[in-house]
Short mmCIF file of C-alpha atoms and ligand atoms in Angstrom, two decimals:
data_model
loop_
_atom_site.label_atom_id
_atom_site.label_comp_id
_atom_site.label_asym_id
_atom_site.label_seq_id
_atom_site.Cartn_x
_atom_site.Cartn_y
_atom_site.Cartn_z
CA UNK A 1 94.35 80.66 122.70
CA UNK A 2 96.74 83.15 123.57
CA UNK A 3 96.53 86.98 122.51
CA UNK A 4 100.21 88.99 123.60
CA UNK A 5 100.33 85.95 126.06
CA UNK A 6 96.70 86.18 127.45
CA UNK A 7 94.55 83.52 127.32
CA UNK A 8 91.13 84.61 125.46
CA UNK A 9 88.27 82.34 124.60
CA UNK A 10 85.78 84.16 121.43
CA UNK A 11 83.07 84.58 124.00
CA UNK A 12 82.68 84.83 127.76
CA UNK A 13 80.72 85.87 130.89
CA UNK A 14 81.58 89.48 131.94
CA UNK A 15 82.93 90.48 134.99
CA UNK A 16 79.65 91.50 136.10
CA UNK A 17 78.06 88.08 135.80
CA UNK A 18 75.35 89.86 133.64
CA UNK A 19 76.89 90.96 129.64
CA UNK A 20 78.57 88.11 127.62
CA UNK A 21 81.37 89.79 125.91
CA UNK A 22 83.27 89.38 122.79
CA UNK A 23 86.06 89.37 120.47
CA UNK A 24 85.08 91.79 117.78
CA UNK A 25 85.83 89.81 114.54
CA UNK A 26 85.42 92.34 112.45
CA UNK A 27 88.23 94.31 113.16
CA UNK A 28 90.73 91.64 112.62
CA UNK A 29 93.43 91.25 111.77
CA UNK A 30 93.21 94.89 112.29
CA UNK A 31 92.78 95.81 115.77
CA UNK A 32 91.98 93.33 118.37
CA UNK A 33 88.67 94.65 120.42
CA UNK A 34 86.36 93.07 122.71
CA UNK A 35 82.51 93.99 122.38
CA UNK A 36 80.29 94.07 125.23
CA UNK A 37 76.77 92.37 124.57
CA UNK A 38 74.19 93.42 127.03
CA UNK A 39 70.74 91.84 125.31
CA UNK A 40 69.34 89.61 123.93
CA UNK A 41 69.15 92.00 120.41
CA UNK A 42 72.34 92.96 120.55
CA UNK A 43 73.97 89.09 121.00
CA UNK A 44 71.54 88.92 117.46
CA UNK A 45 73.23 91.57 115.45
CA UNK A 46 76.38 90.53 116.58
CA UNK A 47 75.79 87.21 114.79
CA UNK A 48 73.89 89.11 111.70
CA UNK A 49 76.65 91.58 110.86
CA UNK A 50 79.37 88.75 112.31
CA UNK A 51 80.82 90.18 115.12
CA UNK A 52 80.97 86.69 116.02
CA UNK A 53 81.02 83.83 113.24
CA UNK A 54 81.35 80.46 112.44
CA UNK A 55 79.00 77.72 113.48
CA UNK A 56 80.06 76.74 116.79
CA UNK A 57 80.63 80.53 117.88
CA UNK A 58 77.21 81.19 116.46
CA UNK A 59 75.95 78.87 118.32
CA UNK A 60 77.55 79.72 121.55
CA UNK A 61 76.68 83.09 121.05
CA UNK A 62 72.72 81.94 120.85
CA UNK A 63 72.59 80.12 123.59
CA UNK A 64 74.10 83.51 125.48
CA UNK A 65 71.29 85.36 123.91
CA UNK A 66 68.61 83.53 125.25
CA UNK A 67 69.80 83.47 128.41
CA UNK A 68 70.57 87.76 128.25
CA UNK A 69 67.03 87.14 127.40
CA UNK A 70 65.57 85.62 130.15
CA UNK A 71 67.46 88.02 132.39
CA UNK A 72 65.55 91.03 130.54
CA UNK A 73 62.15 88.99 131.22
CA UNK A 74 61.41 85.53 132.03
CA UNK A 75 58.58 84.87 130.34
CA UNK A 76 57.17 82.36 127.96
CA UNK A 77 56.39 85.57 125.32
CA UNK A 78 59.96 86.41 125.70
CA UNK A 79 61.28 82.87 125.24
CA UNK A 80 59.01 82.29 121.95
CA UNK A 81 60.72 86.03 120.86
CA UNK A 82 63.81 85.48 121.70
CA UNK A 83 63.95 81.57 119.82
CA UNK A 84 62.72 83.46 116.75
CA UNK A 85 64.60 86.74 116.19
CA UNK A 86 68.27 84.72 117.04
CA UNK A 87 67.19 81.60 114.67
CA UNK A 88 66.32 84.60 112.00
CA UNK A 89 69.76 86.01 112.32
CA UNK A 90 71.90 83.38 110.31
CA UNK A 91 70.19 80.52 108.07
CA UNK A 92 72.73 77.95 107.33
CA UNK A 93 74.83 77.17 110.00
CA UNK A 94 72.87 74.26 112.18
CA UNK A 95 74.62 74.83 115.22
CA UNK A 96 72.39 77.98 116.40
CA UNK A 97 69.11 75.71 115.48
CA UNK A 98 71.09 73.41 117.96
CA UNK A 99 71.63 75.56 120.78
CA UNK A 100 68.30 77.70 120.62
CA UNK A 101 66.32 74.22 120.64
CA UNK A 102 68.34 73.12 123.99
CA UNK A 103 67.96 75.73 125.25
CA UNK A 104 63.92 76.66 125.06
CA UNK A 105 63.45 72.80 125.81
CA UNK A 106 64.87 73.54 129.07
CA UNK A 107 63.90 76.61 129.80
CA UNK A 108 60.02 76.15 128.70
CA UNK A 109 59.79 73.37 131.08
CA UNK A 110 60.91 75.48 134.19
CA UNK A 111 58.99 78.11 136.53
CA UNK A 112 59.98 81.59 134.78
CA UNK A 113 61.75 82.24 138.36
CA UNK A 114 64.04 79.15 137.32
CA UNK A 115 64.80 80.85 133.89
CA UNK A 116 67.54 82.82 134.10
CA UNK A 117 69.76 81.14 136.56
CA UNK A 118 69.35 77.49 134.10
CA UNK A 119 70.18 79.27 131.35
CA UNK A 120 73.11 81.08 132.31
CA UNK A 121 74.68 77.92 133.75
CA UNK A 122 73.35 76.06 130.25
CA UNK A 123 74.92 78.93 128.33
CA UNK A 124 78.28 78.53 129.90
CA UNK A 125 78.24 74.65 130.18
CA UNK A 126 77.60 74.53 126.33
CA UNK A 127 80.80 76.92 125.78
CA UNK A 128 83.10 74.58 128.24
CA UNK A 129 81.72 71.36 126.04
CA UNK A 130 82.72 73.43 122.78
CA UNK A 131 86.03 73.95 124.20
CA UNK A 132 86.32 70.36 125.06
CA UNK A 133 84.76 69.21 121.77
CA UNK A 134 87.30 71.03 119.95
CA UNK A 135 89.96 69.69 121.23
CA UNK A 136 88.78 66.38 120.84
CA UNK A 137 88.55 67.15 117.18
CA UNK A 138 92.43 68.16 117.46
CA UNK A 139 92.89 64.30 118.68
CA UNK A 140 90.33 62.80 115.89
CA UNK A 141 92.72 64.32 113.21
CA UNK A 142 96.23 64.14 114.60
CA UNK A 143 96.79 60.84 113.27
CA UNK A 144 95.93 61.44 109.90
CA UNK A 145 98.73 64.64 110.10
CA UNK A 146 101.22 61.91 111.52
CA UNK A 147 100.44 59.44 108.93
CA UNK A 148 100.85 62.45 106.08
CA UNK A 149 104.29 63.47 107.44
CA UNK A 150 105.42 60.12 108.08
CA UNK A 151 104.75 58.98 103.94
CA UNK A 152 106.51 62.49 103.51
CA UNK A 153 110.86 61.75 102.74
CA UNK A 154 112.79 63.05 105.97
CA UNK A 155 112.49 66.81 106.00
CA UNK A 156 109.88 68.03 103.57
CA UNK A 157 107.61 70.01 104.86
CA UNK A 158 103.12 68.87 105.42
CA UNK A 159 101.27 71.15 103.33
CA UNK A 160 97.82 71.22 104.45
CA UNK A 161 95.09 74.09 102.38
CA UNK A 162 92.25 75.21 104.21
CA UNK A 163 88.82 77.52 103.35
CA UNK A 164 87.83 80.35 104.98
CA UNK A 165 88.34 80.18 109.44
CA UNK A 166 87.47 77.03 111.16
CA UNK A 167 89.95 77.90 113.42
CA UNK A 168 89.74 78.99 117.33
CA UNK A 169 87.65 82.30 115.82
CA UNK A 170 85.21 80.31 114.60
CA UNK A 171 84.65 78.30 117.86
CA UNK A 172 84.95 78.98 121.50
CA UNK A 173 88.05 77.56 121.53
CA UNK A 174 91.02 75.51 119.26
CA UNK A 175 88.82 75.15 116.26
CA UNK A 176 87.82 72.43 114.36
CA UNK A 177 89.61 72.35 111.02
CA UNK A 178 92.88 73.82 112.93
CA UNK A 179 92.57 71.51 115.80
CA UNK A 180 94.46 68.76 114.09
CA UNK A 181 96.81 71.36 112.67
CA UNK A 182 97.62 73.16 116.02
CA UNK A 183 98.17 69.55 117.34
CA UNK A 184 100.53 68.73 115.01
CA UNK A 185 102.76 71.76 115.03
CA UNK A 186 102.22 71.78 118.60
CA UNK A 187 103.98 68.00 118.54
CA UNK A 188 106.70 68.95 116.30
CA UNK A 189 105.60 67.63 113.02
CA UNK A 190 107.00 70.67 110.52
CA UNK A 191 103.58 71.62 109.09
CA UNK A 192 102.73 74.21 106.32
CA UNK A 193 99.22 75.84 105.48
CA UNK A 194 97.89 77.01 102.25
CA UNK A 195 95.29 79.67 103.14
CA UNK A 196 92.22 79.81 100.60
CA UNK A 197 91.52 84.50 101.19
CA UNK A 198 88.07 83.79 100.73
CA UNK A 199 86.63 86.02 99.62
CA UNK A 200 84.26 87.72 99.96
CA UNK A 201 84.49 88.44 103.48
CA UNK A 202 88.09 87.50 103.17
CA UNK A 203 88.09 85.26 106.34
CA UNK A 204 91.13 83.14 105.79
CA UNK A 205 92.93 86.20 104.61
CA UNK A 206 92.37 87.63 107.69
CA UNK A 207 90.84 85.95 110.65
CA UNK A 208 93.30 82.52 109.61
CA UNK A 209 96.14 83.96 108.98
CA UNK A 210 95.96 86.08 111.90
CA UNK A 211 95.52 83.12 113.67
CA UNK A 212 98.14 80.59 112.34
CA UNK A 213 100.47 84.04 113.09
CA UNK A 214 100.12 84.27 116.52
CA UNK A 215 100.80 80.49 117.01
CA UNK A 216 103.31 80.43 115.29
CA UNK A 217 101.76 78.09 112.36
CA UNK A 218 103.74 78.35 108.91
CA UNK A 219 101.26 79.51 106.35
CA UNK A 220 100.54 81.48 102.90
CA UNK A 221 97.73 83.29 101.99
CA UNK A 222 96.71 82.61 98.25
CA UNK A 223 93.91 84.10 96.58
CA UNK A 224 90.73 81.50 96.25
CA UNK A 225 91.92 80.45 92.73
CA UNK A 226 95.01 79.23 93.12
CA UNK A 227 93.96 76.37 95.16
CA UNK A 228 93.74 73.77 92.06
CA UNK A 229 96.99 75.05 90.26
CA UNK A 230 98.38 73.85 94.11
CA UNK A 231 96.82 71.03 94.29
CA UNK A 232 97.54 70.01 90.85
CA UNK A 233 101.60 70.29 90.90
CA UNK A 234 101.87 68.25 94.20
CA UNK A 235 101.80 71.34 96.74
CA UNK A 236 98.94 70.01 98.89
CA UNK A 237 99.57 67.07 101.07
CA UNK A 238 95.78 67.14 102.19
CA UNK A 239 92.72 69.42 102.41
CA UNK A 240 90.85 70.28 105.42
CA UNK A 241 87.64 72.45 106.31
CA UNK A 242 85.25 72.94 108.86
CA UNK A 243 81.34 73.03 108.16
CA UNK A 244 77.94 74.88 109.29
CA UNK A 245 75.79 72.14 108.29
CA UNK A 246 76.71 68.28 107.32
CA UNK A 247 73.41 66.63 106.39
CA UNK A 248 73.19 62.73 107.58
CA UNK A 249 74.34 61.20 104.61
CA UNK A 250 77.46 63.00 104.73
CA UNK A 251 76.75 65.86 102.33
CA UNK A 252 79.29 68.73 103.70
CA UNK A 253 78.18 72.77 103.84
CA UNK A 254 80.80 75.15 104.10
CA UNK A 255 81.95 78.48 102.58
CA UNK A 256 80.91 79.75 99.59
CA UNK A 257 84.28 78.10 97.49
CA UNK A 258 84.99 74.98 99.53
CA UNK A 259 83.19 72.69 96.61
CA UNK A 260 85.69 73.89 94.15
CA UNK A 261 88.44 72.47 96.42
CA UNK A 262 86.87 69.36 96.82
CA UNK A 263 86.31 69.08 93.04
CA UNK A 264 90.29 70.09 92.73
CA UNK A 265 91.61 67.30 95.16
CA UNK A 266 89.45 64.68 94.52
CA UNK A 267 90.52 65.21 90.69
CA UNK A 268 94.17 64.90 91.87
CA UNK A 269 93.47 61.91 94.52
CA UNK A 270 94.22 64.62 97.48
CA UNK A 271 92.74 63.84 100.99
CA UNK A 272 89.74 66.57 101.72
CA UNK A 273 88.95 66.18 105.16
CA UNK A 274 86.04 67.61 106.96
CA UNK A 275 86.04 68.64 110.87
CA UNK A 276 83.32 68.77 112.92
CA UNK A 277 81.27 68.79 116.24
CA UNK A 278 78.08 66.82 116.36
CA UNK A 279 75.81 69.78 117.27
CA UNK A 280 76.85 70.66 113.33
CA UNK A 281 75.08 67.36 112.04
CA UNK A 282 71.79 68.01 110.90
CA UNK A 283 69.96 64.82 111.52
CA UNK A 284 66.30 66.03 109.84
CA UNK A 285 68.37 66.18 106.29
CA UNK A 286 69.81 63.53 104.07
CA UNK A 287 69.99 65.49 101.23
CA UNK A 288 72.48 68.66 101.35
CA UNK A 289 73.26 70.03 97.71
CA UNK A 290 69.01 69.98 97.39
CA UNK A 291 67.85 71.25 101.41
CA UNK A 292 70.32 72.97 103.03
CA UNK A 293 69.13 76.44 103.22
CA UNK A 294 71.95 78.68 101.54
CA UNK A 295 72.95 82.19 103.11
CA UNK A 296 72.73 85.34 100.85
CA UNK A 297 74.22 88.04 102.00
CA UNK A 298 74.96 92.02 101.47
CA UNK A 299 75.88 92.45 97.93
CA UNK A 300 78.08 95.40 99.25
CA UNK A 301 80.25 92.55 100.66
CA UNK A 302 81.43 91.19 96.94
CA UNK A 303 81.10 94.66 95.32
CA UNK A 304 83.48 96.05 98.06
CA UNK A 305 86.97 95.33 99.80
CA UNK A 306 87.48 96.02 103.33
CA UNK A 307 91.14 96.65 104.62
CA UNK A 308 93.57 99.19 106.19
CA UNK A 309 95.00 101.81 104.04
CA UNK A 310 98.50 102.79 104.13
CA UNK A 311 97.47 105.61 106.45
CA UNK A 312 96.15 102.96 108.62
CA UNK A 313 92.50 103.62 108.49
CA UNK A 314 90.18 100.51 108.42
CA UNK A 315 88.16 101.60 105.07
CA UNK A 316 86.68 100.18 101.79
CA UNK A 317 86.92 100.40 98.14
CA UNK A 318 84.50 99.57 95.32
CA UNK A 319 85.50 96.82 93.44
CA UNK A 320 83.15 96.50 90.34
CA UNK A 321 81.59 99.63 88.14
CA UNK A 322 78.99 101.33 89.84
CA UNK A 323 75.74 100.08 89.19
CA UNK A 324 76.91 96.54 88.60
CA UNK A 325 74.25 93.76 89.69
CA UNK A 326 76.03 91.43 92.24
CA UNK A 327 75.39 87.85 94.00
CA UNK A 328 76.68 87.04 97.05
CA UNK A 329 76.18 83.31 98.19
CA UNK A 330 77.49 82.63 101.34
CA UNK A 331 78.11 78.60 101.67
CA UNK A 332 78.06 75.57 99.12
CA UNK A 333 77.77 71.82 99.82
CA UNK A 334 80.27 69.53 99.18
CA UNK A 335 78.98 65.86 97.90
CA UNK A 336 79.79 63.17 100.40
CA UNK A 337 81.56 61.40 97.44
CA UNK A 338 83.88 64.12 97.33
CA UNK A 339 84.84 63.98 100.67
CA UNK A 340 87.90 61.77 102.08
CA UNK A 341 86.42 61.31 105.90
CA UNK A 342 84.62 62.99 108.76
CA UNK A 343 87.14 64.30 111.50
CA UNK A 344 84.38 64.43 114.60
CA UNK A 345 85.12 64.56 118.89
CA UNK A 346 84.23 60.78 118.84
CA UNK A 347 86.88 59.97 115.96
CA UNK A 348 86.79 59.75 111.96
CA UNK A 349 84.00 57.50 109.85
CA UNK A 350 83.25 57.94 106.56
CA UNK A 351 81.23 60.87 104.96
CA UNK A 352 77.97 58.74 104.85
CA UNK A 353 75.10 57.66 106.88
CA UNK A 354 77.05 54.28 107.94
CA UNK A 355 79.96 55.91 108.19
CA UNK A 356 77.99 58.83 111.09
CA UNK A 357 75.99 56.48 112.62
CA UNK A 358 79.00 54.06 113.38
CA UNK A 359 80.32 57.34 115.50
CA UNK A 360 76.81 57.99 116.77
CA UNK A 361 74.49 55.14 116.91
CA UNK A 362 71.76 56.78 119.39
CA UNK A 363 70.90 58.70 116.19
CA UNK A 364 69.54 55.13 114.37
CA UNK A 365 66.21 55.69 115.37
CA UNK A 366 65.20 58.87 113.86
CA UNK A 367 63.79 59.21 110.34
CA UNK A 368 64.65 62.09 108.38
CA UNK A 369 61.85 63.94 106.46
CA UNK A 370 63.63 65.01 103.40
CA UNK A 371 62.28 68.40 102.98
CA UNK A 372 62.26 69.95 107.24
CA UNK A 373 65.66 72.15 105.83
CA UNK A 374 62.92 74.27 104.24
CA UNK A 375 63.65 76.43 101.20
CA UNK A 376 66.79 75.99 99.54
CA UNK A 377 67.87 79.92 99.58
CA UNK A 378 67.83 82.41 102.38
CA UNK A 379 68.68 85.32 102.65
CA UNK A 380 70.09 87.02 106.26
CA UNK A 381 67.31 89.00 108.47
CA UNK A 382 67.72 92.65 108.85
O1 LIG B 1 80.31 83.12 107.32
P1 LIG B 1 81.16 82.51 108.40
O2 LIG B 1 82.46 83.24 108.60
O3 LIG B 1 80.39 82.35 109.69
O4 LIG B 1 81.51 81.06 107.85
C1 LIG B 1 82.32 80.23 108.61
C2 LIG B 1 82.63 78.96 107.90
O5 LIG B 1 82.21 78.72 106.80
C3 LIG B 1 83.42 77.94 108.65
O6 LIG B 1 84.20 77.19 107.78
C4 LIG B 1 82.45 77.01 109.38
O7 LIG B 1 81.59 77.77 110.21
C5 LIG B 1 83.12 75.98 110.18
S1 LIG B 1 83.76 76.73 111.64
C6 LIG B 1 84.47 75.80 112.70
#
């Protein structure tokens, strides 16, 4: 995507061919900064304190820490390290599991002199599939926008509401739930997006919006509750999110709020559609509201607001009285039966075990053991 008419992936190789560096997501919508990450500890508290986010990002971003790793040292030690302290940094979202397990099969299997080389070019080869991925995902769910706007009478407007950023910030590149919808306005169809603030991070509020602004997307921010009032009085033409983990029978986990919304449309007989790249299937599970491991973070994020005052310093404010005990879930699954269909790179199937392994029938041999997603509530290292 394009920043002041320069094209920036989230993540990339530095100019030195050593660093990865970033887009520092925690400034935005703020100020737009690029971090330089130099090892393999500092690619893993850039995904802790999310510097870089989402699940395919995070995932990108792992595989770039183990291969920063293997240019500090080689070694199997270092490999075994490196694995655990990057799968510690984030529970929930599959996609790092995904990457740091391609990438240690490789690498384990290689002379230590092989290491680093492999895993630079698997690093970057996993970021060009993303990209690639992605915009496959953008095809999967164009259709369903045409179909929408075509059912629509000449000249109203598509109103689409999305959760939190599965956008290009939340990938490498193009997104997965605003694939479709960068497709579509990119092809003319006059498209509208409700964005969910989500709080508590406030990720549509700022990282979407931001996003949907610089291409030009129509869109309104709304604050997290207003969603079913919308939906409810006809002001949502479909719902789409991305996820961080989608269990095999079609179970959906997303942002802390996103089962509300399904609850909300599927009340009203609104489409919810779910985007996704297969590294964010989690085969091992078939059972999401009961094994999907569940993110708690800070409780300083829910207890405080980050923003820019009116003298334009980034700064932030206590919400609640001091003292106050606070809960800060990060995700929540979404029930298969709540959920419309599967927007994927290979095309849309229902949210169910048919409905995946009609899109990806190499998967029909493996058995999932119902309880490998371990315990049902983590909270972030460090
Ligand atoms: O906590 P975050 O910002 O990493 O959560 C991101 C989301 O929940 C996204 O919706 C999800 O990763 C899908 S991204 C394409």
């Amino acid at each position: 995507m394009n920043i002041d008419g320069k094209p920036y992936r989230t993540i990339w190789l530095a100019a030195d061919g050593r660093a990865v560096e970033v887009i520092d997501q925690t400034r935005l919508p703020h100020a737009f900064a690029t971090v330089r990450l130099a090892t393999m500890t500092q690619v893993a508290d850039a995904i802790r304190g999310m510097t870089v986010r989402g699940a395919p990002l995070i995932g990108a971003a792992g595989a770039w820490g183990m291969a920063l790793a293997m240019a500090e040292q080689p070694s199997d030690a270092m490999l075994a390290r490196a694995y655990d302290v990057l799968l510690a940094t984030r529970p929930t979202a599959v996609n790092l599991r995904w990457a740091l397990d391609d990438l240690r099969a490789r690498l384990a299997t290689l002379p230590p002199a092989e290491r680093r080389a492999a895993a630079y070019a698997r690093a970057a080869e996993i970021c060009d599939e993303d990209v690639a991925t992605c915009r496959a995902i953008g095809s999967s769910g164009l259709p369903l926008i045409e179909a929408i706007a075509r059912r629509k009478p000449a000249g109203a407007r598509v109103n689409a509401l999305t959760h939190c950023n599965a956008g290009w910030l939340a990938t490498v590149d193009w997104g997965t739930a605003l694939a479709p919808i960068y497709r579509a306005h990119d092809s003319g169809i006059d498209i509208h997006v409700w964005v969910d603030e989500t709080r508590p991070r406030n990720q549509g509020a700022g990282l979407t919006a931001f996003e949907l602004g610089r291409h030009g997307v129509p869109h309104t921010v709304i604050a997290d509750n207003a969603g079913g009032h919308l939906i409810q009085r006809g002001m949502v033409d479909f719902c789409i999110v991305g996820t961080d983990r989608t269990t095999r029978n079609g179970d959906v986990c997303n942002k802390i709020g996103t089962y509300l919304k399904a609850l909300a449309a599927h009340d009203n007989g609104v489409p919810f559609y779910v985007a996704l790249p297969y590294p964010t299937i989690d085969w091992t599970l078939d059972d999401g509201v009961r094994d999907i491991p569940i993110e708690q973070r800070d409780p300083l994020e829910v207890s405080h607001v980050s923003g820019r005052t009116s003298a334009g310093r980034l700064d932030s404010v206590a919400v609640v009285p001091d003292g106050t005990p606070v809960a800060n879930y990060g995700f929540d699954v979404t029930p298969a039966r709540l959920v419309t269909a599967l927007i994927t790179e290979r095309g849309i199937c229902p949210a169910s075990e048919a409905g995946l392994l009609s899109l990806y029938p190499e998967r029909r041999t493996h058995q999932p053991s119902p309880r490998e997603g371990g315990e049902k509530v983590a909270r972030s290292a460090g």
